[in-house]
């Protein structure tokens, strides 16, 4: 079954405020003065969203909503769903209706669609690189402010998974927490005392010595940060199934297979959401 058929859509109630705010930012105080001056009010048009390069699609619900909020008479017929792989020149959707409205909404629709498709495409590349290993690719909280839910959705569209959505999802003890607490054991004890019984606790470790302490104290997951492949392999062996293992730290599609070969359960990658290039998608008019 394809990702396009299994991916849960973003709720309209969640995305409408974001799309509405983006359109208002673009419309400013006087609206689209260019299209209003040049395009006759009664002119209808047929346009097509087209991929300019290969990739994976994400963000069609936002693009569709951008057109519909500008003019309810605009109709978007999707031909390639979110999660679908496309090639250069492939049609993604057909957009028909008042030409003025289509042009007014075009940039907002494409901004969302290109950015989120870029995140999905980058994720899919890393997922493909580790295929055959047991590791799952996940994102982080390194997201664009205000767009976290969208970018994490795009990661899922690319075949990846999500780490925490926020600070309230789970306890993640980082190096600064350990430093303030005075050590791994004390940080874990404080976290356990303050967390509810359903809250998972993960600890970031930089050395095998810290890992041993964490395992002796008891932890649900360990974040193995910036470790060499050799150290990662030793760390996974030390854990021996007693906790979930997660590798992180400047991982790319070219280095991901080596990281996955260590046997880690998860590979978390921040650049998927904060630095992935857009997927080039255009809107073309058809006769």
mmCIF file of C-alpha atoms in Angstrom:
data_model
loop_
_atom_site.group_PDB
_atom_site.id
_atom_site.type_symbol
_atom_site.label_atom_id
_atom_site.label_comp_id
_atom_site.label_asym_id
_atom_site.label_seq_id
_atom_site.Cartn_x
_atom_site.Cartn_y
_atom_site.Cartn_z
ATOM 1 C CA UNK A 1 0.000 0.000 0.000
ATOM 2 C CA UNK A 2 1.383 3.449 -0.928
ATOM 3 C CA UNK A 3 2.044 6.326 1.444
ATOM 4 C CA UNK A 4 -0.478 8.380 -0.486
ATOM 5 C CA UNK A 5 -3.261 5.979 0.503
ATOM 6 C CA UNK A 6 -2.277 5.633 4.170
ATOM 7 C CA UNK A 7 -1.283 9.200 5.123
ATOM 8 C CA UNK A 8 -3.836 10.833 7.431
ATOM 9 C CA UNK A 9 -4.807 14.314 6.143
ATOM 10 C CA UNK A 10 -4.193 17.479 8.115
ATOM 11 C CA UNK A 11 -7.418 18.676 9.804
ATOM 12 C CA UNK A 12 -8.899 21.716 8.078
ATOM 13 C CA UNK A 13 -9.587 23.368 11.437
ATOM 14 C CA UNK A 14 -5.845 23.260 12.156
ATOM 15 C CA UNK A 15 -4.515 24.497 8.824
ATOM 16 C CA UNK A 16 -7.080 27.166 7.930
ATOM 17 C CA UNK A 17 -5.734 29.811 10.369
ATOM 18 C CA UNK A 18 -2.222 29.315 8.962
ATOM 19 C CA UNK A 19 -3.310 29.608 5.337
ATOM 20 C CA UNK A 20 -5.587 32.542 6.077
ATOM 21 C CA UNK A 21 -2.758 34.397 7.838
ATOM 22 C CA UNK A 22 -0.385 33.731 4.930
ATOM 23 C CA UNK A 23 -2.918 35.069 2.423
ATOM 24 C CA UNK A 24 -3.576 38.168 4.522
ATOM 25 C CA UNK A 25 0.164 38.802 4.716
ATOM 26 C CA UNK A 26 0.328 38.694 0.912
ATOM 27 C CA UNK A 27 -2.828 40.716 0.260
ATOM 28 C CA UNK A 28 -1.735 43.578 2.515
ATOM 29 C CA UNK A 29 -4.007 46.619 2.585
ATOM 30 C CA UNK A 30 -5.135 46.789 -1.037
ATOM 31 C CA UNK A 31 -5.200 43.206 -2.315
ATOM 32 C CA UNK A 32 -3.672 41.948 -5.556
ATOM 33 C CA UNK A 33 -3.487 45.236 -7.418
ATOM 34 C CA UNK A 34 -1.620 43.629 -10.340
ATOM 35 C CA UNK A 35 -4.161 40.907 -11.114
ATOM 36 C CA UNK A 36 -7.112 43.217 -10.417
ATOM 37 C CA UNK A 37 -5.798 45.690 -13.001
ATOM 38 C CA UNK A 38 -4.812 43.230 -15.718
ATOM 39 C CA UNK A 39 -7.158 40.216 -15.470
ATOM 40 C CA UNK A 40 -10.827 40.705 -16.455
ATOM 41 C CA UNK A 41 -13.198 39.976 -13.580
ATOM 42 C CA UNK A 42 -15.212 37.378 -15.507
ATOM 43 C CA UNK A 43 -12.304 35.449 -16.988
ATOM 44 C CA UNK A 44 -12.056 31.765 -16.060
ATOM 45 C CA UNK A 45 -8.876 29.734 -16.477
ATOM 46 C CA UNK A 46 -7.568 26.183 -16.355
ATOM 47 C CA UNK A 47 -4.152 25.775 -14.764
ATOM 48 C CA UNK A 48 -1.988 22.829 -13.749
ATOM 49 C CA UNK A 49 0.382 22.335 -10.820
ATOM 50 C CA UNK A 50 3.459 20.655 -12.321
ATOM 51 C CA UNK A 51 6.592 19.189 -10.724
ATOM 52 C CA UNK A 52 9.752 20.686 -12.200
ATOM 53 C CA UNK A 53 11.954 17.999 -10.637
ATOM 54 C CA UNK A 54 11.556 14.522 -9.123
ATOM 55 C CA UNK A 55 10.371 14.327 -5.530
ATOM 56 C CA UNK A 56 7.616 13.447 -3.079
ATOM 57 C CA UNK A 57 4.491 15.565 -2.699
ATOM 58 C CA UNK A 58 3.231 17.089 0.558
ATOM 59 C CA UNK A 59 1.020 20.079 1.332
ATOM 60 C CA UNK A 60 -1.785 19.747 -1.208
ATOM 61 C CA UNK A 61 -4.479 20.424 1.391
ATOM 62 C CA UNK A 62 -2.880 23.785 2.159
ATOM 63 C CA UNK A 63 -2.496 24.655 -1.506
ATOM 64 C CA UNK A 64 -6.120 23.756 -2.188
ATOM 65 C CA UNK A 65 -7.300 25.803 0.778
ATOM 66 C CA UNK A 66 -5.313 28.849 -0.365
ATOM 67 C CA UNK A 67 -7.188 28.866 -3.677
ATOM 68 C CA UNK A 68 -10.579 28.201 -2.073
ATOM 69 C CA UNK A 69 -10.218 30.941 0.556
ATOM 70 C CA UNK A 70 -9.498 33.505 -2.138
ATOM 71 C CA UNK A 71 -12.451 32.398 -4.264
ATOM 72 C CA UNK A 72 -14.815 29.551 -3.401
ATOM 73 C CA UNK A 73 -15.478 29.073 -7.132
ATOM 74 C CA UNK A 74 -11.930 27.787 -7.679
ATOM 75 C CA UNK A 75 -11.825 23.997 -7.915
ATOM 76 C CA UNK A 76 -8.706 21.900 -7.347
ATOM 77 C CA UNK A 77 -8.677 18.360 -8.735
ATOM 78 C CA UNK A 78 -5.779 16.448 -7.230
ATOM 79 C CA UNK A 79 -4.057 13.930 -9.512
ATOM 80 C CA UNK A 80 -1.111 12.941 -7.273
ATOM 81 C CA UNK A 81 -1.828 12.706 -3.546
ATOM 82 C CA UNK A 82 0.471 13.676 -0.684
ATOM 83 C CA UNK A 83 3.081 10.967 -0.226
ATOM 84 C CA UNK A 84 3.188 10.200 -3.954
ATOM 85 C CA UNK A 85 6.485 10.172 -5.827
ATOM 86 C CA UNK A 86 6.574 12.365 -8.944
ATOM 87 C CA UNK A 87 8.981 12.909 -11.800
ATOM 88 C CA UNK A 88 9.933 16.101 -13.571
ATOM 89 C CA UNK A 89 6.984 17.238 -15.688
ATOM 90 C CA UNK A 90 4.365 15.220 -13.801
ATOM 91 C CA UNK A 91 1.011 16.881 -13.210
ATOM 92 C CA UNK A 92 0.067 17.136 -9.536
ATOM 93 C CA UNK A 93 -3.305 18.878 -9.679
ATOM 94 C CA UNK A 94 -5.595 20.806 -12.021
ATOM 95 C CA UNK A 95 -6.837 24.189 -10.774
ATOM 96 C CA UNK A 96 -9.832 25.765 -12.543
ATOM 97 C CA UNK A 97 -11.980 28.808 -11.905
ATOM 98 C CA UNK A 98 -11.718 32.624 -11.853
ATOM 99 C CA UNK A 99 -8.302 33.591 -13.201
ATOM 100 C CA UNK A 100 -7.910 36.535 -10.833
ATOM 101 C CA UNK A 101 -8.344 34.352 -7.785
ATOM 102 C CA UNK A 102 -5.981 31.683 -9.098
ATOM 103 C CA UNK A 103 -3.226 34.234 -9.629
ATOM 104 C CA UNK A 104 -3.825 35.881 -6.255
ATOM 105 C CA UNK A 105 -3.541 32.592 -4.356
ATOM 106 C CA UNK A 106 -0.765 31.114 -6.496
ATOM 107 C CA UNK A 107 2.259 32.182 -4.436
ATOM 108 C CA UNK A 108 0.821 31.232 -1.055
ATOM 109 C CA UNK A 109 -0.271 27.849 -2.418
ATOM 110 C CA UNK A 110 3.143 27.207 -3.960
ATOM 111 C CA UNK A 111 5.042 28.401 -0.884
ATOM 112 C CA UNK A 112 3.378 25.723 1.215
ATOM 113 C CA UNK A 113 3.465 23.047 -1.464
ATOM 114 C CA UNK A 114 7.111 23.564 -2.485
ATOM 115 C CA UNK A 115 8.411 23.769 1.077
ATOM 116 C CA UNK A 116 6.537 20.767 2.444
ATOM 117 C CA UNK A 117 7.260 18.701 -0.656
ATOM 118 C CA UNK A 118 10.929 19.552 -0.177
ATOM 119 C CA UNK A 119 10.796 18.198 3.381
ATOM 120 C CA UNK A 120 9.018 15.046 2.172
ATOM 121 C CA UNK A 121 11.543 14.580 -0.639
ATOM 122 C CA UNK A 122 14.539 14.958 1.675
ATOM 123 C CA UNK A 123 13.006 12.502 4.126
ATOM 124 C CA UNK A 124 12.311 9.974 1.385
ATOM 125 C CA UNK A 125 15.960 10.145 0.271
ATOM 126 C CA UNK A 126 17.234 9.217 3.736
ATOM 127 C CA UNK A 127 14.546 6.563 4.194
ATOM 128 C CA UNK A 128 15.667 4.990 0.917
ATOM 129 C CA UNK A 129 19.311 5.148 2.002
ATOM 130 C CA UNK A 130 18.673 3.008 5.098
ATOM 131 C CA UNK A 131 16.237 0.577 3.500
ATOM 132 C CA UNK A 132 17.157 -2.941 4.547
ATOM 133 C CA UNK A 133 18.211 -1.889 8.038
ATOM 134 C CA UNK A 134 15.962 -1.742 11.088
ATOM 135 C CA UNK A 135 16.408 1.976 11.757
ATOM 136 C CA UNK A 136 13.536 4.423 11.342
ATOM 137 C CA UNK A 137 14.160 8.015 10.233
ATOM 138 C CA UNK A 138 12.587 10.658 12.494
ATOM 139 C CA UNK A 139 12.583 14.441 12.672
ATOM 140 C CA UNK A 140 13.242 16.760 15.640
ATOM 141 C CA UNK A 141 11.929 19.996 17.158
ATOM 142 C CA UNK A 142 14.207 21.998 14.837
ATOM 143 C CA UNK A 143 11.273 23.345 12.866
ATOM 144 C CA UNK A 144 10.109 26.677 11.456
ATOM 145 C CA UNK A 145 8.196 28.527 14.203
ATOM 146 C CA UNK A 146 4.476 28.159 13.573
ATOM 147 C CA UNK A 147 4.925 25.409 10.985
ATOM 148 C CA UNK A 148 5.937 22.467 13.198
ATOM 149 C CA UNK A 149 2.823 20.366 12.672
ATOM 150 C CA UNK A 150 3.017 20.923 8.906
ATOM 151 C CA UNK A 151 6.705 20.065 8.623
ATOM 152 C CA UNK A 152 6.291 16.967 10.769
ATOM 153 C CA UNK A 153 3.376 15.940 8.540
ATOM 154 C CA UNK A 154 5.680 16.345 5.526
ATOM 155 C CA UNK A 155 8.234 14.054 7.181
ATOM 156 C CA UNK A 156 5.517 11.410 7.482
ATOM 157 C CA UNK A 157 4.605 11.980 3.837
ATOM 158 C CA UNK A 158 8.213 11.143 2.977
ATOM 159 C CA UNK A 159 8.096 7.874 4.893
ATOM 160 C CA UNK A 160 9.692 9.078 8.128
ATOM 161 C CA UNK A 161 8.359 9.351 11.657
ATOM 162 C CA UNK A 162 8.030 12.083 14.246
ATOM 163 C CA UNK A 163 9.984 12.720 17.420
ATOM 164 C CA UNK A 164 8.502 15.013 20.065
ATOM 165 C CA UNK A 165 6.003 17.625 18.914
ATOM 166 C CA UNK A 166 6.792 19.777 21.941
ATOM 167 C CA UNK A 167 8.329 19.933 25.373
ATOM 168 C CA UNK A 168 5.280 18.264 26.913
ATOM 169 C CA UNK A 169 5.365 15.035 24.862
ATOM 170 C CA UNK A 170 8.103 13.239 26.754
ATOM 171 C CA UNK A 171 11.117 13.856 28.977
ATOM 172 C CA UNK A 172 14.310 14.319 26.967
ATOM 173 C CA UNK A 173 17.298 14.962 29.221
ATOM 174 C CA UNK A 174 19.961 16.844 27.267
ATOM 175 C CA UNK A 175 23.579 17.571 28.151
ATOM 176 C CA UNK A 176 22.736 20.891 29.808
ATOM 177 C CA UNK A 177 20.137 19.203 32.015
ATOM 178 C CA UNK A 178 22.773 16.669 33.084
ATOM 179 C CA UNK A 179 25.271 19.458 33.801
ATOM 180 C CA UNK A 180 22.791 21.378 35.947
ATOM 181 C CA UNK A 181 21.707 18.242 37.813
ATOM 182 C CA UNK A 182 25.309 17.277 38.517
ATOM 183 C CA UNK A 183 25.329 14.017 36.594
ATOM 184 C CA UNK A 184 23.384 11.372 34.730
ATOM 185 C CA UNK A 185 22.051 9.542 37.784
ATOM 186 C CA UNK A 186 20.739 12.628 39.519
ATOM 187 C CA UNK A 187 19.153 13.954 36.314
ATOM 188 C CA UNK A 188 17.327 10.651 35.800
ATOM 189 C CA UNK A 189 16.158 10.502 39.403
ATOM 190 C CA UNK A 190 14.783 14.040 39.267
ATOM 191 C CA UNK A 191 13.073 13.342 35.951
ATOM 192 C CA UNK A 192 11.488 10.152 37.244
ATOM 193 C CA UNK A 193 10.242 11.904 40.371
ATOM 194 C CA UNK A 194 8.671 14.721 38.344
ATOM 195 C CA UNK A 195 7.193 12.792 35.417
ATOM 196 C CA UNK A 196 3.842 11.044 35.324
ATOM 197 C CA UNK A 197 3.705 7.260 35.091
ATOM 198 C CA UNK A 198 2.807 7.385 31.377
ATOM 199 C CA UNK A 199 5.632 9.756 30.406
ATOM 200 C CA UNK A 200 8.638 8.209 28.652
ATOM 201 C CA UNK A 201 12.134 9.301 29.676
ATOM 202 C CA UNK A 202 14.984 9.606 27.172
ATOM 203 C CA UNK A 203 18.543 10.616 27.995
ATOM 204 C CA UNK A 204 21.184 12.067 25.680
ATOM 205 C CA UNK A 205 24.606 10.505 26.167
ATOM 206 C CA UNK A 206 27.938 11.434 24.644
ATOM 207 C CA UNK A 207 30.065 8.585 26.040
ATOM 208 C CA UNK A 208 29.775 4.895 26.784
ATOM 209 C CA UNK A 209 30.415 5.670 30.457
ATOM 210 C CA UNK A 210 27.298 7.855 30.581
ATOM 211 C CA UNK A 211 25.378 5.111 28.794
ATOM 212 C CA UNK A 212 26.340 2.530 31.426
ATOM 213 C CA UNK A 213 25.128 4.881 34.180
ATOM 214 C CA UNK A 214 21.856 5.446 32.370
ATOM 215 C CA UNK A 215 21.220 1.730 31.927
ATOM 216 C CA UNK A 216 22.004 1.034 35.582
ATOM 217 C CA UNK A 217 19.591 3.754 36.653
ATOM 218 C CA UNK A 218 16.894 2.737 34.193
ATOM 219 C CA UNK A 219 15.774 4.704 31.141
ATOM 220 C CA UNK A 220 13.243 4.213 28.332
ATOM 221 C CA UNK A 221 15.414 5.512 25.494
ATOM 222 C CA UNK A 222 18.944 6.768 24.933
ATOM 223 C CA UNK A 223 19.974 9.440 22.451
ATOM 224 C CA UNK A 224 23.446 8.540 21.202
ATOM 225 C CA UNK A 225 24.750 11.916 20.152
ATOM 226 C CA UNK A 226 27.569 12.489 17.646
ATOM 227 C CA UNK A 227 29.122 9.058 18.168
ATOM 228 C CA UNK A 228 31.386 7.401 15.638
ATOM 229 C CA UNK A 229 30.030 4.296 13.872
ATOM 230 C CA UNK A 230 32.309 2.113 15.974
ATOM 231 C CA UNK A 231 31.121 3.682 19.229
ATOM 232 C CA UNK A 232 27.510 3.456 18.096
ATOM 233 C CA UNK A 233 27.899 -0.267 17.491
ATOM 234 C CA UNK A 234 29.378 -0.726 20.964
ATOM 235 C CA UNK A 235 26.568 1.374 22.473
ATOM 236 C CA UNK A 236 23.839 -0.707 20.833
ATOM 237 C CA UNK A 237 25.518 -3.867 22.110
ATOM 238 C CA UNK A 238 25.668 -2.421 25.631
ATOM 239 C CA UNK A 239 21.996 -1.521 25.561
ATOM 240 C CA UNK A 240 21.112 -5.020 24.370
ATOM 241 C CA UNK A 241 17.411 -4.260 23.980
ATOM 242 C CA UNK A 242 16.969 -2.704 27.417
ATOM 243 C CA UNK A 243 16.099 0.705 25.945
ATOM 244 C CA UNK A 244 15.261 2.291 22.617
ATOM 245 C CA UNK A 245 18.390 3.547 20.847
ATOM 246 C CA UNK A 246 18.456 6.765 18.821
ATOM 247 C CA UNK A 247 21.409 8.150 16.879
ATOM 248 C CA UNK A 248 21.756 11.838 16.036
ATOM 249 C CA UNK A 249 24.310 14.377 14.905
ATOM 250 C CA UNK A 250 24.923 15.726 11.390
ATOM 251 C CA UNK A 251 23.572 12.642 9.606
ATOM 252 C CA UNK A 252 23.217 12.825 5.811
ATOM 253 C CA UNK A 253 21.855 10.418 3.175
ATOM 254 C CA UNK A 254 25.450 9.307 2.495
ATOM 255 C CA UNK A 255 26.311 8.623 6.159
ATOM 256 C CA UNK A 256 22.917 7.266 7.228
ATOM 257 C CA UNK A 257 23.544 3.666 6.040
ATOM 258 C CA UNK A 258 26.683 3.409 8.191
ATOM 259 C CA UNK A 259 24.764 4.758 11.181
ATOM 260 C CA UNK A 260 21.889 2.350 10.535
ATOM 261 C CA UNK A 261 24.315 -0.571 10.295
ATOM 262 C CA UNK A 262 25.154 -0.074 13.975
ATOM 263 C CA UNK A 263 21.728 -1.476 14.828
ATOM 264 C CA UNK A 264 20.125 1.669 16.274
ATOM 265 C CA UNK A 265 16.336 1.801 16.369
ATOM 266 C CA UNK A 266 15.978 5.454 15.325
ATOM 267 C CA UNK A 267 17.980 8.049 13.425
ATOM 268 C CA UNK A 268 16.917 11.630 14.178
ATOM 269 C CA UNK A 269 17.785 14.353 11.670
ATOM 270 C CA UNK A 270 17.125 18.049 12.305
ATOM 271 C CA UNK A 271 17.932 19.335 8.821
ATOM 272 C CA UNK A 272 14.942 17.517 7.340
ATOM 273 C CA UNK A 273 12.748 20.302 8.670
ATOM 274 C CA UNK A 274 15.111 23.245 9.101
ATOM 275 C CA UNK A 275 17.247 23.042 5.957
ATOM 276 C CA UNK A 276 15.658 20.812 3.315
ATOM 277 C CA UNK A 277 15.586 22.562 -0.100
ATOM 278 C CA UNK A 278 12.199 23.155 -1.685
ATOM 279 C CA UNK A 279 10.818 20.928 -4.401
ATOM 280 C CA UNK A 280 10.398 23.091 -7.504
ATOM 281 C CA UNK A 281 6.707 23.100 -8.483
ATOM 282 C CA UNK A 282 5.085 25.519 -10.902
ATOM 283 C CA UNK A 283 1.611 26.626 -11.945
ATOM 284 C CA UNK A 284 1.081 26.566 -15.726
ATOM 285 C CA UNK A 285 -1.878 27.921 -17.672
ATOM 286 C CA UNK A 286 -3.473 25.565 -20.194
ATOM 287 C CA UNK A 287 -5.287 26.741 -23.336
#
